[in-house]
Amino acid sequence: MSMDREERRPGMPAEAPKPVVLFLDDEREILSSLHRLFLNEPYEVILTDRPDVALRWVRKGGVSLVVADYRMPDVNGVEVIRRIRAVSAELPAILLTGHPGETLITQ
């Protein structure tokens, strides 16, 4: 007899939901690398190359962390994080850049 979530024996702890990490990068190769890197980690990973899709995921709820690239074609990562914070002010976010000379602290 298998036990699913509805058939737990009394006293058995419920399985905790996995934290959800949302990665946003316009380079699919980077997203593919991130997918491989986090494949066996205890997180649910969402990958997207579109800021509007990232914002939709945040609006749906359940995202634990956003990791966004700084340089993207239509909008930079700082602006994306501003939009995300307008929806979910306390959601942690990490900004990545492959360009070490970028001055991001003031933004």
PDB file of N, CA and C in Angstrom:
ATOM      1  N   MET A   1       0.843  -1.182   0.000  1.00  0.00           N
ATOM      2  CA  MET A   1       0.000   0.000   0.000  1.00  0.00           C
ATOM      3  C   MET A   1       0.888   1.245   0.000  1.00  0.00           C
ATOM      4  N   SER A   2       0.684   2.121  -0.939  1.00  0.00           N
ATOM      5  CA  SER A   2       1.469   3.346  -0.991  1.00  0.00           C
ATOM      6  C   SER A   2       0.757   4.432  -0.192  1.00  0.00           C
ATOM      7  N   MET A   3       1.558   5.332   0.338  1.00  0.00           N
ATOM      8  CA  MET A   3       0.989   6.447   1.093  1.00  0.00           C
ATOM      9  C   MET A   3       1.206   7.718   0.311  1.00  0.00           C
ATOM     10  N   ASP A   4       0.142   8.388  -0.050  1.00  0.00           N
ATOM     11  CA  ASP A   4       0.309   9.703  -0.634  1.00  0.00           C
ATOM     12  C   ASP A   4       0.020  10.729   0.455  1.00  0.00           C
ATOM     13  N   ARG A   5      -0.048  11.963   0.116  1.00  0.00           N
ATOM     14  CA  ARG A   5      -0.183  13.014   1.127  1.00  0.00           C
ATOM     15  C   ARG A   5      -1.463  12.899   1.933  1.00  0.00           C
ATOM     16  N   GLU A   6      -2.500  12.361   1.354  1.00  0.00           N
ATOM     17  CA  GLU A   6      -3.766  12.252   2.075  1.00  0.00           C
ATOM     18  C   GLU A   6      -3.824  11.031   2.982  1.00  0.00           C
ATOM     19  N   GLU A   7      -2.917  10.065   2.816  1.00  0.00           N
ATOM     20  CA  GLU A   7      -2.995   8.820   3.571  1.00  0.00           C
ATOM     21  C   GLU A   7      -1.865   8.669   4.580  1.00  0.00           C
ATOM     22  N   ARG A   8      -1.464   9.723   5.218  1.00  0.00           N
ATOM     23  CA  ARG A   8      -0.379   9.644   6.188  1.00  0.00           C
ATOM     24  C   ARG A   8      -0.887   9.005   7.481  1.00  0.00           C
ATOM     25  N   ARG A   9       0.008   8.234   8.062  1.00  0.00           N
ATOM     26  CA  ARG A   9      -0.314   7.676   9.371  1.00  0.00           C
ATOM     27  C   ARG A   9      -0.203   8.778  10.423  1.00  0.00           C
ATOM     28  N   PRO A  10      -0.989   8.720  11.476  1.00  0.00           N
ATOM     29  CA  PRO A  10      -0.901   9.732  12.539  1.00  0.00           C
ATOM     30  C   PRO A  10       0.532   9.811  13.066  1.00  0.00           C
ATOM     31  N   GLY A  11       1.002  11.037  13.279  1.00  0.00           N
ATOM     32  CA  GLY A  11       2.337  11.234  13.815  1.00  0.00           C
ATOM     33  C   GLY A  11       3.424  11.359  12.757  1.00  0.00           C
ATOM     34  N   MET A  12       3.106  11.041  11.502  1.00  0.00           N
ATOM     35  CA  MET A  12       4.107  11.177  10.445  1.00  0.00           C
ATOM     36  C   MET A  12       4.171  12.640  10.022  1.00  0.00           C
ATOM     37  N   PRO A  13       5.387  13.179   9.916  1.00  0.00           N
ATOM     38  CA  PRO A  13       5.487  14.594   9.517  1.00  0.00           C
ATOM     39  C   PRO A  13       5.090  14.781   8.060  1.00  0.00           C
ATOM     40  N   ALA A  14       4.471  15.910   7.775  1.00  0.00           N
ATOM     41  CA  ALA A  14       4.106  16.235   6.396  1.00  0.00           C
ATOM     42  C   ALA A  14       5.371  16.633   5.645  1.00  0.00           C
ATOM     43  N   GLU A  15       5.398  16.310   4.371  1.00  0.00           N
ATOM     44  CA  GLU A  15       6.538  16.684   3.542  1.00  0.00           C
ATOM     45  C   GLU A  15       6.510  18.190   3.317  1.00  0.00           C
ATOM     46  N   ALA A  16       7.613  18.846   3.664  1.00  0.00           N
ATOM     47  CA  ALA A  16       7.688  20.297   3.502  1.00  0.00           C
ATOM     48  C   ALA A  16       7.836  20.639   2.021  1.00  0.00           C
ATOM     49  N   PRO A  17       7.177  21.698   1.577  1.00  0.00           N
ATOM     50  CA  PRO A  17       7.334  22.083   0.172  1.00  0.00           C
ATOM     51  C   PRO A  17       8.759  22.570  -0.085  1.00  0.00           C
ATOM     52  N   LYS A  18       9.238  22.323  -1.287  1.00  0.00           N
ATOM     53  CA  LYS A  18      10.577  22.780  -1.662  1.00  0.00           C
ATOM     54  C   LYS A  18      10.549  24.280  -1.918  1.00  0.00           C
ATOM     55  N   PRO A  19      11.621  24.976  -1.511  1.00  0.00           N
ATOM     56  CA  PRO A  19      11.710  26.393  -1.875  1.00  0.00           C
ATOM     57  C   PRO A  19      11.785  26.524  -3.400  1.00  0.00           C
ATOM     58  N   VAL A  20      11.207  27.574  -3.918  1.00  0.00           N
ATOM     59  CA  VAL A  20      11.167  27.810  -5.366  1.00  0.00           C
ATOM     60  C   VAL A  20      12.123  28.940  -5.723  1.00  0.00           C
ATOM     61  N   VAL A  21      13.086  28.629  -6.588  1.00  0.00           N
ATOM     62  CA  VAL A  21      14.047  29.622  -7.060  1.00  0.00           C
ATOM     63  C   VAL A  21      13.741  29.917  -8.521  1.00  0.00           C
ATOM     64  N   LEU A  22      13.526  31.183  -8.817  1.00  0.00           N
ATOM     65  CA  LEU A  22      13.210  31.643 -10.163  1.00  0.00           C
ATOM     66  C   LEU A  22      14.445  32.306 -10.764  1.00  0.00           C
ATOM     67  N   PHE A  23      14.936  31.748 -11.869  1.00  0.00           N
ATOM     68  CA  PHE A  23      16.092  32.299 -12.573  1.00  0.00           C
ATOM     69  C   PHE A  23      15.615  33.016 -13.829  1.00  0.00           C
ATOM     70  N   LEU A  24      16.115  34.240 -14.018  1.00  0.00           N
ATOM     71  CA  LEU A  24      15.795  35.040 -15.194  1.00  0.00           C
ATOM     72  C   LEU A  24      17.094  35.443 -15.877  1.00  0.00           C
ATOM     73  N   ASP A  25      17.277  35.001 -17.110  1.00  0.00           N
ATOM     74  CA  ASP A  25      18.464  35.358 -17.889  1.00  0.00           C
ATOM     75  C   ASP A  25      18.094  35.280 -19.352  1.00  0.00           C
ATOM     76  N   ASP A  26      18.571  36.232 -20.153  1.00  0.00           N
ATOM     77  CA  ASP A  26      18.249  36.221 -21.578  1.00  0.00           C
ATOM     78  C   ASP A  26      19.079  35.210 -22.358  1.00  0.00           C
ATOM     79  N   GLU A  27      20.103  34.645 -21.753  1.00  0.00           N
ATOM     80  CA  GLU A  27      20.944  33.659 -22.436  1.00  0.00           C
ATOM     81  C   GLU A  27      20.515  32.246 -22.050  1.00  0.00           C
ATOM     82  N   ARG A  28      20.001  31.533 -23.016  1.00  0.00           N
ATOM     83  CA  ARG A  28      19.506  30.174 -22.754  1.00  0.00           C
ATOM     84  C   ARG A  28      20.612  29.233 -22.289  1.00  0.00           C
ATOM     85  N   GLU A  29      21.853  29.480 -22.724  1.00  0.00           N
ATOM     86  CA  GLU A  29      22.966  28.633 -22.290  1.00  0.00           C
ATOM     87  C   GLU A  29      23.191  28.776 -20.781  1.00  0.00           C
ATOM     88  N   ILE A  30      23.034  29.994 -20.289  1.00  0.00           N
ATOM     89  CA  ILE A  30      23.169  30.230 -18.842  1.00  0.00           C
ATOM     90  C   ILE A  30      22.047  29.524 -18.100  1.00  0.00           C
ATOM     91  N   LEU A  31      20.833  29.640 -18.597  1.00  0.00           N
ATOM     92  CA  LEU A  31      19.698  28.959 -17.965  1.00  0.00           C
ATOM     93  C   LEU A  31      19.903  27.447 -17.965  1.00  0.00           C
ATOM     94  N   SER A  32      20.412  26.921 -19.046  1.00  0.00           N
ATOM     95  CA  SER A  32      20.681  25.486 -19.135  1.00  0.00           C
ATOM     96  C   SER A  32      21.731  25.064 -18.102  1.00  0.00           C
ATOM     97  N   SER A  33      22.767  25.877 -17.939  1.00  0.00           N
ATOM     98  CA  SER A  33      23.798  25.584 -16.940  1.00  0.00           C
ATOM     99  C   SER A  33      23.222  25.639 -15.528  1.00  0.00           C
ATOM    100  N   LEU A  34      22.390  26.633 -15.264  1.00  0.00           N
ATOM    101  CA  LEU A  34      21.757  26.739 -13.945  1.00  0.00           C
ATOM    102  C   LEU A  34      20.854  25.547 -13.680  1.00  0.00           C
ATOM    103  N   HIS A  35      20.143  25.109 -14.697  1.00  0.00           N
ATOM    104  CA  HIS A  35      19.287  23.919 -14.560  1.00  0.00           C
ATOM    105  C   HIS A  35      20.122  22.717 -14.138  1.00  0.00           C
ATOM    106  N   ARG A  36      21.235  22.487 -14.839  1.00  0.00           N
ATOM    107  CA  ARG A  36      22.103  21.347 -14.506  1.00  0.00           C
ATOM    108  C   ARG A  36      22.695  21.499 -13.107  1.00  0.00           C
ATOM    109  N   LEU A  37      23.088  22.708 -12.748  1.00  0.00           N
ATOM    110  CA  LEU A  37      23.699  22.960 -11.450  1.00  0.00           C
ATOM    111  C   LEU A  37      22.744  22.650 -10.295  1.00  0.00           C
ATOM    112  N   PHE A  38      21.481  22.980 -10.451  1.00  0.00           N
ATOM    113  CA  PHE A  38      20.510  22.814  -9.374  1.00  0.00           C
ATOM    114  C   PHE A  38      19.637  21.569  -9.510  1.00  0.00           C
ATOM    115  N   LEU A  39      19.948  20.718 -10.468  1.00  0.00           N
ATOM    116  CA  LEU A  39      19.123  19.542 -10.749  1.00  0.00           C
ATOM    117  C   LEU A  39      18.914  18.642  -9.534  1.00  0.00           C
ATOM    118  N   ASN A  40      19.950  18.418  -8.764  1.00  0.00           N
ATOM    119  CA  ASN A  40      19.859  17.503  -7.616  1.00  0.00           C
ATOM    120  C   ASN A  40      19.812  18.225  -6.278  1.00  0.00           C
ATOM    121  N   GLU A  41      19.502  19.502  -6.302  1.00  0.00           N
ATOM    122  CA  GLU A  41      19.402  20.275  -5.071  1.00  0.00           C
ATOM    123  C   GLU A  41      17.956  20.259  -4.574  1.00  0.00           C
ATOM    124  N   PRO A  42      17.746  20.552  -3.299  1.00  0.00           N
ATOM    125  CA  PRO A  42      16.390  20.494  -2.737  1.00  0.00           C
ATOM    126  C   PRO A  42      15.558  21.746  -3.030  1.00  0.00           C
ATOM    127  N   TYR A  43      15.565  22.181  -4.287  1.00  0.00           N
ATOM    128  CA  TYR A  43      14.793  23.349  -4.698  1.00  0.00           C
ATOM    129  C   TYR A  43      13.971  23.001  -5.922  1.00  0.00           C
ATOM    130  N   GLU A  44      12.864  23.680  -6.062  1.00  0.00           N
ATOM    131  CA  GLU A  44      12.156  23.662  -7.338  1.00  0.00           C
ATOM    132  C   GLU A  44      12.704  24.847  -8.115  1.00  0.00           C
ATOM    133  N   VAL A  45      13.094  24.622  -9.357  1.00  0.00           N
ATOM    134  CA  VAL A  45      13.723  25.659 -10.158  1.00  0.00           C
ATOM    135  C   VAL A  45      12.802  26.047 -11.305  1.00  0.00           C
ATOM    136  N   ILE A  46      12.608  27.350 -11.473  1.00  0.00           N
ATOM    137  CA  ILE A  46      11.865  27.889 -12.606  1.00  0.00           C
ATOM    138  C   ILE A  46      12.860  28.694 -13.427  1.00  0.00           C
ATOM    139  N   LEU A  47      12.892  28.446 -14.724  1.00  0.00           N
ATOM    140  CA  LEU A  47      13.812  29.128 -15.627  1.00  0.00           C
ATOM    141  C   LEU A  47      13.020  29.901 -16.663  1.00  0.00           C
ATOM    142  N   THR A  48      13.406  31.153 -16.895  1.00  0.00           N
ATOM    143  CA  THR A  48      12.767  31.922 -17.952  1.00  0.00           C
ATOM    144  C   THR A  48      13.743  32.937 -18.513  1.00  0.00           C
ATOM    145  N   ASP A  49      13.544  33.252 -19.787  1.00  0.00           N
ATOM    146  CA  ASP A  49      14.345  34.292 -20.420  1.00  0.00           C
ATOM    147  C   ASP A  49      13.507  35.548 -20.666  1.00  0.00           C
ATOM    148  N   ARG A  50      12.311  35.577 -20.078  1.00  0.00           N
ATOM    149  CA  ARG A  50      11.402  36.707 -20.303  1.00  0.00           C
ATOM    150  C   ARG A  50      10.986  37.355 -18.979  1.00  0.00           C
ATOM    151  N   PRO A  51      11.306  38.649 -18.813  1.00  0.00           N
ATOM    152  CA  PRO A  51      10.928  39.350 -17.585  1.00  0.00           C
ATOM    153  C   PRO A  51       9.432  39.314 -17.294  1.00  0.00           C
ATOM    154  N   ASP A  52       8.589  39.398 -18.323  1.00  0.00           N
ATOM    155  CA  ASP A  52       7.138  39.369 -18.084  1.00  0.00           C
ATOM    156  C   ASP A  52       6.693  38.024 -17.516  1.00  0.00           C
ATOM    157  N   VAL A  53       7.330  36.945 -17.944  1.00  0.00           N
ATOM    158  CA  VAL A  53       6.997  35.621 -17.413  1.00  0.00           C
ATOM    159  C   VAL A  53       7.464  35.523 -15.959  1.00  0.00           C
ATOM    160  N   ALA A  54       8.638  36.045 -15.662  1.00  0.00           N
ATOM    161  CA  ALA A  54       9.127  36.046 -14.278  1.00  0.00           C
ATOM    162  C   ALA A  54       8.145  36.784 -13.369  1.00  0.00           C
ATOM    163  N   LEU A  55       7.675  37.919 -13.830  1.00  0.00           N
ATOM    164  CA  LEU A  55       6.722  38.702 -13.041  1.00  0.00           C
ATOM    165  C   LEU A  55       5.416  37.938 -12.839  1.00  0.00           C
ATOM    166  N   ARG A  56       4.965  37.220 -13.858  1.00  0.00           N
ATOM    167  CA  ARG A  56       3.750  36.399 -13.706  1.00  0.00           C
ATOM    168  C   ARG A  56       3.942  35.326 -12.642  1.00  0.00           C
ATOM    169  N   TRP A  57       5.105  34.677 -12.633  1.00  0.00           N
ATOM    170  CA  TRP A  57       5.373  33.649 -11.618  1.00  0.00           C
ATOM    171  C   TRP A  57       5.341  34.260 -10.227  1.00  0.00           C
ATOM    172  N   VAL A  58       5.923  35.431 -10.070  1.00  0.00           N
ATOM    173  CA  VAL A  58       5.929  36.091  -8.756  1.00  0.00           C
ATOM    174  C   VAL A  58       4.502  36.426  -8.337  1.00  0.00           C
ATOM    175  N   ARG A  59       3.704  36.918  -9.258  1.00  0.00           N
ATOM    176  CA  ARG A  59       2.303  37.251  -8.939  1.00  0.00           C
ATOM    177  C   ARG A  59       1.510  36.024  -8.511  1.00  0.00           C
ATOM    178  N   LYS A  60       1.820  34.861  -9.099  1.00  0.00           N
ATOM    179  CA  LYS A  60       1.128  33.619  -8.720  1.00  0.00           C
ATOM    180  C   LYS A  60       1.420  33.230  -7.283  1.00  0.00           C
ATOM    181  N   GLY A  61       2.585  33.649  -6.786  1.00  0.00           N
ATOM    182  CA  GLY A  61       2.966  33.326  -5.409  1.00  0.00           C
ATOM    183  C   GLY A  61       3.777  32.049  -5.337  1.00  0.00           C
ATOM    184  N   GLY A  62       4.434  31.863  -4.214  1.00  0.00           N
ATOM    185  CA  GLY A  62       5.186  30.647  -3.977  1.00  0.00           C
ATOM    186  C   GLY A  62       6.664  30.720  -4.336  1.00  0.00           C
ATOM    187  N   VAL A  63       7.089  31.795  -4.988  1.00  0.00           N
ATOM    188  CA  VAL A  63       8.507  31.942  -5.324  1.00  0.00           C
ATOM    189  C   VAL A  63       9.247  32.358  -4.059  1.00  0.00           C
ATOM    190  N   SER A  64      10.370  31.675  -3.775  1.00  0.00           N
ATOM    191  CA  SER A  64      11.147  31.946  -2.565  1.00  0.00           C
ATOM    192  C   SER A  64      12.317  32.890  -2.806  1.00  0.00           C
ATOM    193  N   LEU A  65      12.824  32.900  -4.040  1.00  0.00           N
ATOM    194  CA  LEU A  65      13.999  33.696  -4.381  1.00  0.00           C
ATOM    195  C   LEU A  65      14.005  33.955  -5.878  1.00  0.00           C
ATOM    196  N   VAL A  66      14.385  35.161  -6.278  1.00  0.00           N
ATOM    197  CA  VAL A  66      14.566  35.498  -7.689  1.00  0.00           C
ATOM    198  C   VAL A  66      16.043  35.775  -7.922  1.00  0.00           C
ATOM    199  N   VAL A  67      16.592  35.169  -8.975  1.00  0.00           N
ATOM    200  CA  VAL A  67      17.966  35.436  -9.402  1.00  0.00           C
ATOM    201  C   VAL A  67      17.867  35.957 -10.829  1.00  0.00           C
ATOM    202  N   ALA A  68      18.271  37.219 -11.035  1.00  0.00           N
ATOM    203  CA  ALA A  68      18.094  37.863 -12.340  1.00  0.00           C
ATOM    204  C   ALA A  68      19.426  38.363 -12.890  1.00  0.00           C
ATOM    205  N   ASP A  69      19.568  38.236 -14.193  1.00  0.00           N
ATOM    206  CA  ASP A  69      20.717  38.784 -14.894  1.00  0.00           C
ATOM    207  C   ASP A  69      20.569  40.296 -14.958  1.00  0.00           C
ATOM    208  N   TYR A  70      21.682  41.010 -14.924  1.00  0.00           N
ATOM    209  CA  TYR A  70      21.626  42.464 -15.015  1.00  0.00           C
ATOM    210  C   TYR A  70      21.402  42.932 -16.442  1.00  0.00           C
ATOM    211  N   ARG A  71      22.198  42.429 -17.370  1.00  0.00           N
ATOM    212  CA  ARG A  71      22.120  42.888 -18.767  1.00  0.00           C
ATOM    213  C   ARG A  71      21.187  41.998 -19.573  1.00  0.00           C
ATOM    214  N   MET A  72      20.076  42.585 -19.966  1.00  0.00           N
ATOM    215  CA  MET A  72      19.126  41.902 -20.849  1.00  0.00           C
ATOM    216  C   MET A  72      18.701  42.894 -21.917  1.00  0.00           C
ATOM    217  N   PRO A  73      18.222  42.422 -23.058  1.00  0.00           N
ATOM    218  CA  PRO A  73      17.948  43.321 -24.188  1.00  0.00           C
ATOM    219  C   PRO A  73      16.915  44.424 -23.933  1.00  0.00           C
ATOM    220  N   ASP A  74      15.784  44.106 -23.353  1.00  0.00           N
ATOM    221  CA  ASP A  74      14.698  45.080 -23.248  1.00  0.00           C
ATOM    222  C   ASP A  74      14.653  45.835 -21.925  1.00  0.00           C
ATOM    223  N   VAL A  75      15.119  45.210 -20.878  1.00  0.00           N
ATOM    224  CA  VAL A  75      15.060  45.811 -19.544  1.00  0.00           C
ATOM    225  C   VAL A  75      16.204  45.217 -18.719  1.00  0.00           C
ATOM    226  N   ASN A  76      16.820  46.041 -17.860  1.00  0.00           N
ATOM    227  CA  ASN A  76      17.901  45.466 -17.055  1.00  0.00           C
ATOM    228  C   ASN A  76      17.343  44.813 -15.790  1.00  0.00           C
ATOM    229  N   GLY A  77      18.190  44.029 -15.152  1.00  0.00           N
ATOM    230  CA  GLY A  77      17.771  43.269 -13.977  1.00  0.00           C
ATOM    231  C   GLY A  77      17.335  44.131 -12.811  1.00  0.00           C
ATOM    232  N   VAL A  78      17.928  45.304 -12.672  1.00  0.00           N
ATOM    233  CA  VAL A  78      17.530  46.211 -11.587  1.00  0.00           C
ATOM    234  C   VAL A  78      16.063  46.615 -11.756  1.00  0.00           C
ATOM    235  N   GLU A  79      15.683  46.945 -12.975  1.00  0.00           N
ATOM    236  CA  GLU A  79      14.287  47.326 -13.238  1.00  0.00           C
ATOM    237  C   GLU A  79      13.344  46.149 -13.013  1.00  0.00           C
ATOM    238  N   VAL A  80      13.752  44.962 -13.417  1.00  0.00           N
ATOM    239  CA  VAL A  80      12.920  43.766 -13.190  1.00  0.00           C
ATOM    240  C   VAL A  80      12.704  43.564 -11.696  1.00  0.00           C
ATOM    241  N   ILE A  81      13.780  43.700 -10.922  1.00  0.00           N
ATOM    242  CA  ILE A  81      13.653  43.518  -9.472  1.00  0.00           C
ATOM    243  C   ILE A  81      12.769  44.606  -8.867  1.00  0.00           C
ATOM    244  N   ARG A  82      12.845  45.817  -9.377  1.00  0.00           N
ATOM    245  CA  ARG A  82      11.936  46.880  -8.907  1.00  0.00           C
ATOM    246  C   ARG A  82      10.479  46.494  -9.151  1.00  0.00           C
ATOM    247  N   ARG A  83      10.205  45.965 -10.337  1.00  0.00           N
ATOM    248  CA  ARG A  83       8.828  45.544 -10.657  1.00  0.00           C
ATOM    249  C   ARG A  83       8.386  44.393  -9.777  1.00  0.00           C
ATOM    250  N   ILE A  84       9.296  43.467  -9.516  1.00  0.00           N
ATOM    251  CA  ILE A  84       8.974  42.332  -8.648  1.00  0.00           C
ATOM    252  C   ILE A  84       8.704  42.823  -7.234  1.00  0.00           C
ATOM    253  N   ARG A  85       9.509  43.748  -6.745  1.00  0.00           N
ATOM    254  CA  ARG A  85       9.329  44.284  -5.393  1.00  0.00           C
ATOM    255  C   ARG A  85       8.014  45.053  -5.263  1.00  0.00           C
ATOM    256  N   ALA A  86       7.532  45.607  -6.355  1.00  0.00           N
ATOM    257  CA  ALA A  86       6.233  46.292  -6.316  1.00  0.00           C
ATOM    258  C   ALA A  86       5.106  45.288  -6.071  1.00  0.00           C
ATOM    259  N   VAL A  87       5.321  44.055  -6.475  1.00  0.00           N
ATOM    260  CA  VAL A  87       4.330  42.990  -6.289  1.00  0.00           C
ATOM    261  C   VAL A  87       4.558  42.263  -4.968  1.00  0.00           C
ATOM    262  N   SER A  88       5.818  42.007  -4.652  1.00  0.00           N
ATOM    263  CA  SER A  88       6.181  41.243  -3.464  1.00  0.00           C
ATOM    264  C   SER A  88       7.408  41.888  -2.812  1.00  0.00           C
ATOM    265  N   ALA A  89       7.157  42.852  -1.938  1.00  0.00           N
ATOM    266  CA  ALA A  89       8.221  43.699  -1.387  1.00  0.00           C
ATOM    267  C   ALA A  89       9.291  42.935  -0.609  1.00  0.00           C
ATOM    268  N   GLU A  90       8.936  41.841   0.001  1.00  0.00           N
ATOM    269  CA  GLU A  90       9.883  41.106   0.850  1.00  0.00           C
ATOM    270  C   GLU A  90      10.596  39.962   0.135  1.00  0.00           C
ATOM    271  N   LEU A  91      10.285  39.736  -1.121  1.00  0.00           N
ATOM    272  CA  LEU A  91      10.884  38.620  -1.855  1.00  0.00           C
ATOM    273  C   LEU A  91      12.375  38.869  -2.067  1.00  0.00           C
ATOM    274  N   PRO A  92      13.238  37.974  -1.595  1.00  0.00           N
ATOM    275  CA  PRO A  92      14.673  38.150  -1.805  1.00  0.00           C
ATOM    276  C   PRO A  92      15.027  38.046  -3.291  1.00  0.00           C
ATOM    277  N   ALA A  93      16.015  38.840  -3.695  1.00  0.00           N
ATOM    278  CA  ALA A  93      16.445  38.822  -5.089  1.00  0.00           C
ATOM    279  C   ALA A  93      17.962  38.976  -5.150  1.00  0.00           C
ATOM    280  N   ILE A  94      18.553  38.287  -6.111  1.00  0.00           N
ATOM    281  CA  ILE A  94      19.985  38.357  -6.357  1.00  0.00           C
ATOM    282  C   ILE A  94      20.167  38.821  -7.793  1.00  0.00           C
ATOM    283  N   LEU A  95      21.062  39.755  -7.990  1.00  0.00           N
ATOM    284  CA  LEU A  95      21.358  40.277  -9.316  1.00  0.00           C
ATOM    285  C   LEU A  95      22.705  39.719  -9.762  1.00  0.00           C
ATOM    286  N   LEU A  96      22.725  39.103 -10.946  1.00  0.00           N
ATOM    287  CA  LEU A  96      23.959  38.549 -11.500  1.00  0.00           C
ATOM    288  C   LEU A  96      24.435  39.395 -12.668  1.00  0.00           C
ATOM    289  N   THR A  97      25.747  39.438 -12.834  1.00  0.00           N
ATOM    290  CA  THR A  97      26.287  40.052 -14.035  1.00  0.00           C
ATOM    291  C   THR A  97      27.583  39.344 -14.410  1.00  0.00           C
ATOM    292  N   GLY A  98      27.779  39.187 -15.691  1.00  0.00           N
ATOM    293  CA  GLY A  98      29.019  38.625 -16.203  1.00  0.00           C
ATOM    294  C   GLY A  98      29.989  39.721 -16.581  1.00  0.00           C
ATOM    295  N   HIS A  99      29.665  40.953 -16.234  1.00  0.00           N
ATOM    296  CA  HIS A  99      30.471  42.112 -16.581  1.00  0.00           C
ATOM    297  C   HIS A  99      30.958  42.763 -15.290  1.00  0.00           C
ATOM    298  N   PRO A 100      32.157  42.393 -14.808  1.00  0.00           N
ATOM    299  CA  PRO A 100      32.616  42.827 -13.490  1.00  0.00           C
ATOM    300  C   PRO A 100      32.797  44.338 -13.330  1.00  0.00           C
ATOM    301  N   GLY A 101      32.866  45.086 -14.407  1.00  0.00           N
ATOM    302  CA  GLY A 101      33.053  46.523 -14.289  1.00  0.00           C
ATOM    303  C   GLY A 101      31.775  47.302 -14.074  1.00  0.00           C
ATOM    304  N   GLU A 102      30.626  46.626 -14.054  1.00  0.00           N
ATOM    305  CA  GLU A 102      29.340  47.308 -13.900  1.00  0.00           C
ATOM    306  C   GLU A 102      29.249  47.999 -12.545  1.00  0.00           C
ATOM    307  N   THR A 103      28.724  49.196 -12.512  1.00  0.00           N
ATOM    308  CA  THR A 103      28.469  49.908 -11.271  1.00  0.00           C
ATOM    309  C   THR A 103      26.994  49.757 -10.947  1.00  0.00           C
ATOM    310  N   LEU A 104      26.690  48.846 -10.031  1.00  0.00           N
ATOM    311  CA  LEU A 104      25.297  48.505  -9.740  1.00  0.00           C
ATOM    312  C   LEU A 104      24.841  48.953  -8.369  1.00  0.00           C
ATOM    313  N   ILE A 105      25.765  49.201  -7.480  1.00  0.00           N
ATOM    314  CA  ILE A 105      25.395  49.468  -6.086  1.00  0.00           C
ATOM    315  C   ILE A 105      24.463  50.654  -5.968  1.00  0.00           C
ATOM    316  N   THR A 106      24.658  51.689  -6.742  1.00  0.00           N
ATOM    317  CA  THR A 106      23.821  52.882  -6.626  1.00  0.00           C
ATOM    318  C   THR A 106      22.425  52.674  -7.168  1.00  0.00           C
ATOM    319  N   GLN A 107      22.247  51.650  -7.998  1.00  0.00           N
ATOM    320  CA  GLN A 107      20.923  51.408  -8.563  1.00  0.00           C
ATOM    321  C   GLN A 107      20.082  50.616  -7.599  1.00  0.00           C
TER     322      GLN A 107
END
